mmCIF file with all atom_site columns, C-alpha atoms in Angstrom:
data_model
loop_
_atom_site.group_PDB
_atom_site.id
_atom_site.type_symbol
_atom_site.label_atom_id
_atom_site.label_alt_id
_atom_site.label_comp_id
_atom_site.label_asym_id
_atom_site.label_entity_id
_atom_site.label_seq_id
_atom_site.pdbx_PDB_ins_code
_atom_site.Cartn_x
_atom_site.Cartn_y
_atom_site.Cartn_z
_atom_site.occupancy
_atom_site.B_iso_or_equiv
_atom_site.pdbx_formal_charge
_atom_site.auth_seq_id
_atom_site.auth_comp_id
_atom_site.auth_asym_id
_atom_site.auth_atom_id
_atom_site.pdbx_PDB_model_num
ATOM 1  C CA . ILE A 1 1  ? -6.885  6.157   -14.538 1.00 83.00 ? 1  ILE A CA 1
ATOM 2  C CA . ASP A 1 2  ? -5.943  2.708   -15.944 1.00 91.00 ? 2  ASP A CA 1
ATOM 3  C CA . PHE A 1 3  ? -7.188  0.495   -13.179 1.00 93.00 ? 3  PHE A CA 1
ATOM 4  C CA . ASP A 1 4  ? -5.746  -2.743  -14.667 1.00 94.00 ? 4  ASP A CA 1
ATOM 5  C CA . LEU A 1 5  ? -2.320  -1.238  -14.595 1.00 95.00 ? 5  LEU A CA 1
ATOM 6  C CA . LEU A 1 6  ? -2.780  0.166   -11.269 1.00 95.00 ? 6  LEU A CA 1
ATOM 7  C CA . LEU A 1 7  ? -3.860  -3.098  -9.882  1.00 94.00 ? 7  LEU A CA 1
ATOM 8  C CA . GLU A 1 8  ? -0.785  -4.839  -11.514 1.00 96.00 ? 8  GLU A CA 1
ATOM 9  C CA . LYS A 1 9  ? 1.496   -2.398  -9.944  1.00 95.00 ? 9  LYS A CA 1
ATOM 10 C CA . VAL A 1 10 ? -0.090  -2.942  -6.575  1.00 93.00 ? 10 VAL A CA 1
ATOM 11 C CA . LYS A 1 11 ? 0.450   -6.665  -7.055  1.00 92.00 ? 11 LYS A CA 1
ATOM 12 C CA . ASP A 1 12 ? 4.119   -6.068  -7.784  1.00 92.00 ? 12 ASP A CA 1
ATOM 13 C CA . LEU A 1 13 ? 4.576   -3.993  -4.516  1.00 90.00 ? 13 LEU A CA 1
ATOM 14 C CA . ASN A 1 14 ? 2.788   -6.503  -2.572  1.00 88.00 ? 14 ASN A CA 1
ATOM 15 C CA . LEU A 1 15 ? 5.397   -9.187  -3.794  1.00 87.00 ? 15 LEU A CA 1
ATOM 16 C CA . LEU A 1 16 ? 8.203   -6.840  -2.784  1.00 85.00 ? 16 LEU A CA 1
ATOM 17 C CA . ALA A 1 17 ? 6.630   -6.271  0.577   1.00 81.00 ? 17 ALA A CA 1
ATOM 18 C CA . GLY A 1 18 ? 6.681   -10.123 1.273   1.00 79.00 ? 18 GLY A CA 1
ATOM 19 C CA . GLU A 1 19 ? 2.902   -10.964 0.610   1.00 79.00 ? 19 GLU A CA 1
ATOM 20 C CA . GLY A 1 20 ? 2.521   -14.618 1.340   1.00 78.00 ? 20 GLY A CA 1
ATOM 21 C CA . ILE A 1 21 ? 5.804   -15.005 3.127   1.00 81.00 ? 21 ILE A CA 1
ATOM 22 C CA . SER A 1 22 ? 6.075   -15.744 6.823   1.00 83.00 ? 22 SER A CA 1
ATOM 23 C CA . HIS A 1 23 ? 8.700   -14.449 9.146   1.00 83.00 ? 23 HIS A CA 1
ATOM 24 C CA . ILE A 1 24 ? 10.066  -15.691 12.401  1.00 89.00 ? 24 ILE A CA 1
ATOM 25 C CA . GLU A 1 25 ? 8.925   -13.657 15.349  1.00 89.00 ? 25 GLU A CA 1
ATOM 26 C CA . HIS A 1 26 ? 10.768  -14.576 18.653  1.00 90.00 ? 26 HIS A CA 1
ATOM 27 C CA . THR A 1 27 ? 8.512   -14.682 21.683  1.00 91.00 ? 27 THR A CA 1
ATOM 28 C CA . PRO A 1 28 ? 9.451   -15.236 25.328  1.00 92.00 ? 28 PRO A CA 1
ATOM 29 C CA . GLY A 1 29 ? 8.399   -18.999 25.011  1.00 90.00 ? 29 GLY A CA 1
ATOM 30 C CA . GLY A 1 30 ? 9.825   -19.619 21.745  1.00 92.00 ? 30 GLY A CA 1
ATOM 31 C CA . ALA A 1 31 ? 9.027   -18.282 18.220  1.00 92.00 ? 31 ALA A CA 1
ATOM 32 C CA . ARG A 1 32 ? 6.051   -18.154 15.858  1.00 90.00 ? 32 ARG A CA 1
ATOM 33 C CA . LEU A 1 33 ? 5.396   -17.442 12.239  1.00 88.00 ? 33 LEU A CA 1
ATOM 34 C CA . ARG A 1 34 ? 4.192   -13.871 11.310  1.00 85.00 ? 34 ARG A CA 1
ATOM 35 C CA . GLN A 1 35 ? 2.889   -12.620 8.020   1.00 81.00 ? 35 GLN A CA 1
ATOM 36 C CA . PRO A 1 36 ? 3.203   -8.793  7.215   1.00 75.00 ? 36 PRO A CA 1
ATOM 37 C CA . GLU A 1 37 ? 0.034   -7.022  8.115   1.00 79.00 ? 37 GLU A CA 1
ATOM 38 C CA . PRO A 1 38 ? -1.929  -5.908  5.053   1.00 82.00 ? 38 PRO A CA 1
ATOM 39 C CA . LEU A 1 39 ? -2.225  -2.173  4.151   1.00 85.00 ? 39 LEU A CA 1
ATOM 40 C CA . PRO A 1 40 ? -5.705  -1.558  3.053   1.00 91.00 ? 40 PRO A CA 1
ATOM 41 C CA . LEU A 1 41 ? -6.272  0.335   -0.168  1.00 93.00 ? 41 LEU A CA 1
ATOM 42 C CA . THR A 1 42 ? -9.751  0.560   -1.721  1.00 95.00 ? 42 THR A CA 1
ATOM 43 C CA . LEU A 1 43 ? -10.055 2.080   -5.292  1.00 94.00 ? 43 LEU A CA 1
ATOM 44 C CA . TYR A 1 44 ? -13.292 3.688   -6.261  1.00 95.00 ? 44 TYR A CA 1
ATOM 45 C CA . GLN A 1 45 ? -14.322 5.193   -9.585  1.00 94.00 ? 45 GLN A CA 1
ATOM 46 C CA . ASN A 1 46 ? -13.689 8.713   -8.266  1.00 96.00 ? 46 ASN A CA 1
ATOM 47 C CA . GLY A 1 47 ? -11.007 8.255   -5.603  1.00 96.00 ? 47 GLY A CA 1
ATOM 48 C CA . ILE A 1 48 ? -9.395  6.107   -2.955  1.00 96.00 ? 48 ILE A CA 1
ATOM 49 C CA . VAL A 1 49 ? -9.361  5.192   0.683   1.00 97.00 ? 49 VAL A CA 1
ATOM 50 C CA . MET A 1 50 ? -6.203  4.092   2.477   1.00 93.00 ? 50 MET A CA 1
ATOM 51 C CA . PHE A 1 51 ? -6.224  2.451   5.744   1.00 90.00 ? 51 PHE A CA 1
ATOM 52 C CA . ASN A 1 52 ? -9.511  3.536   7.464   1.00 88.00 ? 52 ASN A CA 1
ATOM 53 C CA . GLY A 1 53 ? -8.740  7.099   6.477   1.00 88.00 ? 53 GLY A CA 1
ATOM 54 C CA . PRO A 1 54 ? -10.907 9.591   4.912   1.00 95.00 ? 54 PRO A CA 1
ATOM 55 C CA . PHE A 1 55 ? -11.995 9.295   1.047   1.00 97.00 ? 55 PHE A CA 1
ATOM 56 C CA . ARG A 1 56 ? -9.599  10.989  -1.039  1.00 97.00 ? 56 ARG A CA 1
ATOM 57 C CA . PRO A 1 57 ? -10.779 12.234  -4.713  1.00 97.00 ? 57 PRO A CA 1
ATOM 58 C CA . TYR A 1 58 ? -8.334  11.529  -7.592  1.00 96.00 ? 58 TYR A CA 1
ATOM 59 C CA . LYS A 1 59 ? -8.213  15.250  -8.188  1.00 96.00 ? 59 LYS A CA 1
ATOM 60 C CA . ASP A 1 60 ? -6.507  15.808  -4.832  1.00 96.00 ? 60 ASP A CA 1
ATOM 61 C CA . PRO A 1 61 ? -2.858  16.501  -5.141  1.00 96.00 ? 61 PRO A CA 1
ATOM 62 C CA . SER A 1 62 ? -1.816  14.149  -2.445  1.00 95.00 ? 62 SER A CA 1
ATOM 63 C CA . THR A 1 63 ? -3.726  11.302  -4.040  1.00 96.00 ? 63 THR A CA 1
ATOM 64 C CA . GLN A 1 64 ? -2.230  12.061  -7.365  1.00 96.00 ? 64 GLN A CA 1
ATOM 65 C CA . GLN A 1 65 ? 1.098   11.894  -5.766  1.00 96.00 ? 65 GLN A CA 1
ATOM 66 C CA . CYS A 1 66 ? 0.201   8.611   -4.039  1.00 95.00 ? 66 CYS A CA 1
ATOM 67 C CA . LEU A 1 67 ? -0.890  6.961   -7.361  1.00 96.00 ? 67 LEU A CA 1
ATOM 68 C CA . GLN A 1 68 ? 2.037   8.281   -9.120  1.00 96.00 ? 68 GLN A CA 1
ATOM 69 C CA . ASP A 1 69 ? 4.492   6.794   -6.782  1.00 95.00 ? 69 ASP A CA 1
ATOM 70 C CA . ILE A 1 70 ? 2.582   3.361   -7.137  1.00 95.00 ? 70 ILE A CA 1
ATOM 71 C CA . MET A 1 71 ? 2.487   3.678   -10.841 1.00 95.00 ? 71 MET A CA 1
ATOM 72 C CA . ASP A 1 72 ? 6.388   4.451   -10.883 1.00 95.00 ? 72 ASP A CA 1
ATOM 73 C CA . GLY A 1 73 ? 6.819   1.119   -8.950  1.00 93.00 ? 73 GLY A CA 1
ATOM 74 C CA . TYR A 1 74 ? 7.348   2.694   -5.444  1.00 91.00 ? 74 TYR A CA 1
ATOM 75 C CA . PHE A 1 75 ? 5.763   2.647   -2.194  1.00 91.00 ? 75 PHE A CA 1
ATOM 76 C CA . PRO A 1 76 ? 3.694   5.802   -1.583  1.00 92.00 ? 76 PRO A CA 1
ATOM 77 C CA . SER A 1 77 ? 6.022   8.435   -0.106  1.00 91.00 ? 77 SER A CA 1
ATOM 78 C CA . GLU A 1 78 ? 3.349   9.404   2.373   1.00 90.00 ? 78 GLU A CA 1
ATOM 79 C CA . LEU A 1 79 ? 3.888   6.086   4.070   1.00 88.00 ? 79 LEU A CA 1
ATOM 80 C CA . GLN A 1 80 ? 7.490   7.050   5.021   1.00 86.00 ? 80 GLN A CA 1
ATOM 81 C CA . MET A 1 81 ? 6.259   8.703   8.320   1.00 85.00 ? 81 MET A CA 1
ATOM 82 C CA . ARG A 1 82 ? 4.293   5.630   9.498   1.00 82.00 ? 82 ARG A CA 1
ATOM 83 C CA . TYR A 1 83 ? 6.884   3.218   8.322   1.00 79.00 ? 83 TYR A CA 1
ATOM 84 C CA . PRO A 1 84 ? 10.185  4.839   8.741   1.00 76.00 ? 84 PRO A CA 1
ATOM 85 C CA . ASP A 1 85 ? 12.133  1.527   8.544   1.00 70.00 ? 85 ASP A CA 1
ATOM 86 C CA . GLY A 1 86 ? 10.298  0.538   5.336   1.00 68.00 ? 86 GLY A CA 1
ATOM 87 C CA . ILE A 1 87 ? 7.160   -1.511  4.627   1.00 65.00 ? 87 ILE A CA 1
#
């Protein structure tokens, strides 16, 4: 795994998701600025952990699909169930 390239792809996706950009959230008493919540992804030499989930080795097919999505410039398809309206 080319970790440098993977990190570059993650940075690109972070920009697409609005990293560092605040959005107006209307509240009953007015409004406040809100930044998108981070999606934790930890890379290890032999696998990943996404959110607070279980350790996923790189040889696992679902991990390979997740990383392939990222390398192709897409948000991981496994996130569609959790974020049906997009990230």
